[in-house]
Every structure is written in structure tokens, then in C-alpha cells.
Amino acid sequence: MPVNYRETVLTNGLRVAAEIDPGAHTAAVGVFVRTGARDEPAALMGVSHFLEHMMFKGSATRTATDVNEAFTAIGADANAFTSSEMTAYHAHSLPEHLEGSASLVLDLLRPALRQADFDEEKGVILEEIAMYDDNPFWVVYERAIEAYYQGHPLAHRVLGTRESITALTREQMHGYFTSRYSPGSSVLVAAGNVNFDALVTLASRETAHWNGAGQRRVLTPHRPAPARFRHPMEKATRAYMLMMWPSVSSTDPARYAASVCAQILGDSGGSRLHWSLVEPGIAEEADAGFDGRDGSGECIVSIACEVEALERAEDIVRRECAGLSASITEDDLTRAKAKIATGVALGGERPAGRMRRLGGVLTTRGTYMTLEEEMDLIDALTVKDLREHLEAYPYQPVVVGCAVPA
């Protein structure tokens, strides 16, 4: 049975949408909020991610234990994530418990922010930052993003820094929550075996007290400046290199061509970088990816190799980038389309995957597009389309950084 899409907007501005499949054996629900690290004042860096943790500490009527026990009682798998662009809270359960899951998720979105919980969780966040500071790949990624987006809000670290989290107060977090978590910046999405009318009725009742227009994201123009860095790390046992250059935004129609080009360059198997770096043993890992953002975007190549091979690896990446447009064949395009189709199909098989895709689409692009429509756009790509994209956004690394053993 085909998936049926429905949506409505509540009187308070909250958008409710669902991909309904009566034949599904499960149902998933989530709230996606258009706020993330890029929307934070620099002094409050990391507050979005910290706030995500605080949501599970309970509301005015529930403690953290109550929240955990309530999800467990209905067998729901609940989780959340924060990025530069958005924050999401979601749960996956049997269809008969969808309304219970939705009620709990909506209750999370109005947290108590108790001082004792705040103080306790601050220690957890600082431990998480310390853990990632020991990860060479994560360290070089954050340094590269900061260099690439220097002076731009997209340079903000999702976790924040030791300094910003240590200085953050409960009152500052509450102010950020009030300004960013508004009905107009949020969307309630569901997928699977969903009773949409019942979901709308529940949402209308449980968000009736939600109000406020909230702050809107300001898109700041950005032009990256060339940068290089080398970061010694005692925890590193090999070299990790990242190379970045400009690409299209998450709403640009060329995003599909950007994804396919990156896959041809650096997919995990059968790509240009696999055959030129991994197969000959020059690098242990070599990947390329496209990351479209709101109003901006970048292409990233990541390499893991011995320190002695860094210079040679960089030369090979630059050579493959320079020759990519001329070397693309119909076979390359066919293989890339097949790989993407498989990934999309796997992600769309379960309501949880459908829900996350739907929330992401509505939060980043604003308008609905079916999974099948997106696949048709990818399938329609030609070699000419890829070459036109590479001409508009040439693969010329702007930022090159590496973490190496101290």
C-alpha cells in the first residue's frame, strides 16, 4: 500500500506532518527544531547540545526517572540528536503506543531545567568534550571546520568548549530555550501506522500553551580563506588529514549532483580514492563526502595514513580532484546511482528512517518531497550534469589540516 502524506498547521504555528502506511508494523514520531550550534551566541557555544541532555531530565510533572520509566513502559525506543542546523527528539514504538510516545516527546520539549539537574549534567557534558578531545579524527574535523568557517556561526562546535560550558548558567540556557524553541520553528513528524487525526488532536491539546514567534535564523554570507594546520596529539597513532572546499547548500537543486560526485571520488569501495590510495596501501582509509548546509556547503575528503605518506596522499587527492570531471563515465554514474538507491531504500524500509528523513526535509527545506521523487531526480542525473556541477564548484581544496602523533 502506498504511503499517504498529510500535514496541517496548528493555531499556535506548530507544523504537524506524517507519512502514513497502514500496513506498517511500527510507528515513529519526533519533534525537529530549527536551531543548532550555528544559532548560538559565541559565548553560549554548546548550549543546544546541553539543552538536548536537559530535556530528558524531565518537565514540571516528570523527573528524569519518570521519563525513562514512561518510555520503557510502552516499549518505545527514544533518542535525540543535535547538529549545527537542528535539534531533534524522537521515539519509535508499536502503533498502539504512538500517541503515548508523542505525548512524552512533546512533554520533553517543555523541560523543567532544574538547577540541580543542570549542575549534574554540566559535568557529563565536560566529560563528553574530554572524550572527543582524545579522538584524533574529531579534533582535526573541528579544527578544519573552524578554519573553513572562520568568523562565521557555522564554525561553532556542537559540543561547545570547556570554557563555554563551564561558564554557562541555567538562566542563560533558559533564555536560549525561550528564544529558539517556538512552535513556528518546530515540526512534529510521524511515519508508519499513524492515526493522523488523533495525532493532531493530541498535539493541539498538549501544545496549547506553547507560544511565541521565536528568533529566526540569519544567513550570513561566507567565503572561506585558504588555511593549513598541523596538530600534534599524544593519542594519535597515525596521521589524520582533512581537505575541504566549497559546495552547494542543502536547498540547491544541484545537491544531488554534489552527492554523486563526492561518491564517485571517495566512496568506501570502488571510488577514485579507494583505487589510488587504499588499494595500493598508501592510506588505510580515504573517503569523500558532501555536506550541504543552510545557505552554504562543503565537500570533505578524509584520509588516515602513516605520517610519512601524508605528502604523497595529498598530492594524489589533488590529482584525482583535478581529473575527476574529465574522467567521469556512464559506468561511474550508474554505480553511484545504484549505491544511493540501495541506501535510500534501506533507510525508508522502517518508519523510524522515514520519520527522520521527513523531519530533516521539512526542517531544512521547508517543502515536502517524497522519497520516490528524490530518487527520480537522482536517477535523471547525467554525466553532463555532474561536469557542469564540477565546473561551478571545482574540486580545489581550500583548507588542509591534519592531526599527527606528537
PDB file of N, CA and C in Angstrom, residues 227-230 241-243 273 277 282-283 301 303 305 309-321 397 399-402:
ATOM      1  N   ALA A 227      43.718  27.885   4.236  1.00  0.00           N
ATOM      2  CA  ALA A 227      44.340  27.664   5.545  1.00  0.00           C
ATOM      3  C   ALA A 227      44.951  26.268   5.593  1.00  0.00           C
ATOM      4  N   ARG A 228      46.047  26.153   6.346  1.00  0.00           N
ATOM      5  CA  ARG A 228      46.684  24.864   6.602  1.00  0.00           C
ATOM      6  C   ARG A 228      47.041  24.797   8.085  1.00  0.00           C
ATOM      7  N   PHE A 229      46.953  23.606   8.655  1.00  0.00           N
ATOM      8  CA  PHE A 229      47.409  23.441  10.035  1.00  0.00           C
ATOM      9  C   PHE A 229      47.873  22.002  10.240  1.00  0.00           C
ATOM     10  N   ARG A 230      48.702  21.836  11.267  1.00  0.00           N
ATOM     11  CA  ARG A 230      49.225  20.520  11.657  1.00  0.00           C
ATOM     12  C   ARG A 230      49.134  20.452  13.170  1.00  0.00           C
ATOM     13  N   MET A 241      44.097  13.342   8.020  1.00  0.00           N
ATOM     14  CA  MET A 241      44.079  14.569   7.224  1.00  0.00           C
ATOM     15  C   MET A 241      42.676  14.844   6.695  1.00  0.00           C
ATOM     16  N   LEU A 242      42.278  16.123   6.740  1.00  0.00           N
ATOM     17  CA  LEU A 242      41.012  16.571   6.159  1.00  0.00           C
ATOM     18  C   LEU A 242      41.294  17.666   5.146  1.00  0.00           C
ATOM     19  N   MET A 243      40.579  17.615   4.027  1.00  0.00           N
ATOM     20  CA  MET A 243      40.674  18.647   2.994  1.00  0.00           C
ATOM     21  C   MET A 243      39.254  19.108   2.690  1.00  0.00           C
ATOM     22  N   LEU A 273      39.469   7.438  -4.967  1.00  0.00           N
ATOM     23  CA  LEU A 273      40.418   7.436  -3.851  1.00  0.00           C
ATOM     24  C   LEU A 273      40.677   6.031  -3.330  1.00  0.00           C
ATOM     25  N   LEU A 277      44.522   5.228  -3.394  1.00  0.00           N
ATOM     26  CA  LEU A 277      45.133   5.368  -2.069  1.00  0.00           C
ATOM     27  C   LEU A 277      45.031   4.113  -1.211  1.00  0.00           C
ATOM     28  N   ILE A 282      48.724   3.040   0.363  1.00  0.00           N
ATOM     29  CA  ILE A 282      49.253   4.353   0.746  1.00  0.00           C
ATOM     30  C   ILE A 282      48.483   4.906   1.946  1.00  0.00           C
ATOM     31  N   ALA A 283      47.177   4.633   1.987  1.00  0.00           N
ATOM     32  CA  ALA A 283      46.327   5.077   3.099  1.00  0.00           C
ATOM     33  C   ALA A 283      45.477   3.911   3.584  1.00  0.00           C
ATOM     34  N   VAL A 301      37.230  15.625   2.121  1.00  0.00           N
ATOM     35  CA  VAL A 301      37.978  14.380   1.941  1.00  0.00           C
ATOM     36  C   VAL A 301      38.705  14.089   3.242  1.00  0.00           C
ATOM     37  N   ILE A 303      41.441  11.361   5.178  1.00  0.00           N
ATOM     38  CA  ILE A 303      42.476  10.365   4.928  1.00  0.00           C
ATOM     39  C   ILE A 303      43.071   9.920   6.262  1.00  0.00           C
ATOM     40  N   CYS A 305      46.467   7.703   7.361  1.00  0.00           N
ATOM     41  CA  CYS A 305      47.661   7.064   6.803  1.00  0.00           C
ATOM     42  C   CYS A 305      48.841   7.261   7.750  1.00  0.00           C
ATOM     43  N   ALA A 309      53.441   9.214   4.724  1.00  0.00           N
ATOM     44  CA  ALA A 309      52.684   9.160   3.468  1.00  0.00           C
ATOM     45  C   ALA A 309      51.794  10.380   3.259  1.00  0.00           C
ATOM     46  N   LEU A 310      51.794  11.325   4.207  1.00  0.00           N
ATOM     47  CA  LEU A 310      50.874  12.462   4.124  1.00  0.00           C
ATOM     48  C   LEU A 310      51.051  13.270   2.841  1.00  0.00           C
ATOM     49  N   GLU A 311      52.272  13.647   2.551  1.00  0.00           N
ATOM     50  CA  GLU A 311      52.517  14.489   1.379  1.00  0.00           C
ATOM     51  C   GLU A 311      52.100  13.779   0.098  1.00  0.00           C
ATOM     52  N   ARG A 312      52.454  12.504  -0.011  1.00  0.00           N
ATOM     53  CA  ARG A 312      52.083  11.747  -1.198  1.00  0.00           C
ATOM     54  C   ARG A 312      50.570  11.601  -1.304  1.00  0.00           C
ATOM     55  N   ALA A 313      49.903  11.359  -0.165  1.00  0.00           N
ATOM     56  CA  ALA A 313      48.442  11.212  -0.170  1.00  0.00           C
ATOM     57  C   ALA A 313      47.767  12.496  -0.615  1.00  0.00           C
ATOM     58  N   GLU A 314      48.256  13.631  -0.115  1.00  0.00           N
ATOM     59  CA  GLU A 314      47.663  14.908  -0.520  1.00  0.00           C
ATOM     60  C   GLU A 314      47.845  15.142  -2.021  1.00  0.00           C
ATOM     61  N   ASP A 315      49.011  14.838  -2.541  1.00  0.00           N
ATOM     62  CA  ASP A 315      49.252  15.006  -3.976  1.00  0.00           C
ATOM     63  C   ASP A 315      48.290  14.152  -4.803  1.00  0.00           C
ATOM     64  N   ILE A 316      48.046  12.929  -4.342  1.00  0.00           N
ATOM     65  CA  ILE A 316      47.144  12.031  -5.072  1.00  0.00           C
ATOM     66  C   ILE A 316      45.710  12.544  -5.024  1.00  0.00           C
ATOM     67  N   VAL A 317      45.283  13.033  -3.857  1.00  0.00           N
ATOM     68  CA  VAL A 317      43.926  13.590  -3.753  1.00  0.00           C
ATOM     69  C   VAL A 317      43.762  14.767  -4.703  1.00  0.00           C
ATOM     70  N   ARG A 318      44.722  15.663  -4.728  1.00  0.00           N
ATOM     71  CA  ARG A 318      44.639  16.827  -5.616  1.00  0.00           C
ATOM     72  C   ARG A 318      44.616  16.386  -7.089  1.00  0.00           C
ATOM     73  N   ARG A 319      45.389  15.373  -7.404  1.00  0.00           N
ATOM     74  CA  ARG A 319      45.407  14.882  -8.782  1.00  0.00           C
ATOM     75  C   ARG A 319      44.047  14.285  -9.160  1.00  0.00           C
ATOM     76  N   GLU A 320      43.471  13.484  -8.261  1.00  0.00           N
ATOM     77  CA  GLU A 320      42.171  12.879  -8.540  1.00  0.00           C
ATOM     78  C   GLU A 320      41.073  13.937  -8.637  1.00  0.00           C
ATOM     79  N   CYS A 321      41.151  14.958  -7.780  1.00  0.00           N
ATOM     80  CA  CYS A 321      40.170  16.047  -7.836  1.00  0.00           C
ATOM     81  C   CYS A 321      40.262  16.792  -9.165  1.00  0.00           C
ATOM     82  N   PRO A 397      40.879  21.927  -3.040  1.00  0.00           N
ATOM     83  CA  PRO A 397      40.927  22.069  -1.582  1.00  0.00           C
ATOM     84  C   PRO A 397      41.368  23.459  -1.131  1.00  0.00           C
ATOM     85  N   VAL A 399      41.011  24.323   2.562  1.00  0.00           N
ATOM     86  CA  VAL A 399      41.556  24.089   3.897  1.00  0.00           C
ATOM     87  C   VAL A 399      42.132  22.681   3.952  1.00  0.00           C
ATOM     88  N   VAL A 400      43.355  22.566   4.421  1.00  0.00           N
ATOM     89  CA  VAL A 400      44.006  21.272   4.588  1.00  0.00           C
ATOM     90  C   VAL A 400      44.563  21.215   6.010  1.00  0.00           C
ATOM     91  N   GLY A 401      44.123  20.238   6.784  1.00  0.00           N
ATOM     92  CA  GLY A 401      44.603  20.120   8.151  1.00  0.00           C
ATOM     93  C   GLY A 401      44.849  18.674   8.507  1.00  0.00           C
ATOM     94  N   CYS A 402      45.716  18.449   9.480  1.00  0.00           N
ATOM     95  CA  CYS A 402      45.992  17.075   9.883  1.00  0.00           C
ATOM     96  C   CYS A 402      46.327  17.004  11.378  1.00  0.00           C
TER      97      CYS A 402
END
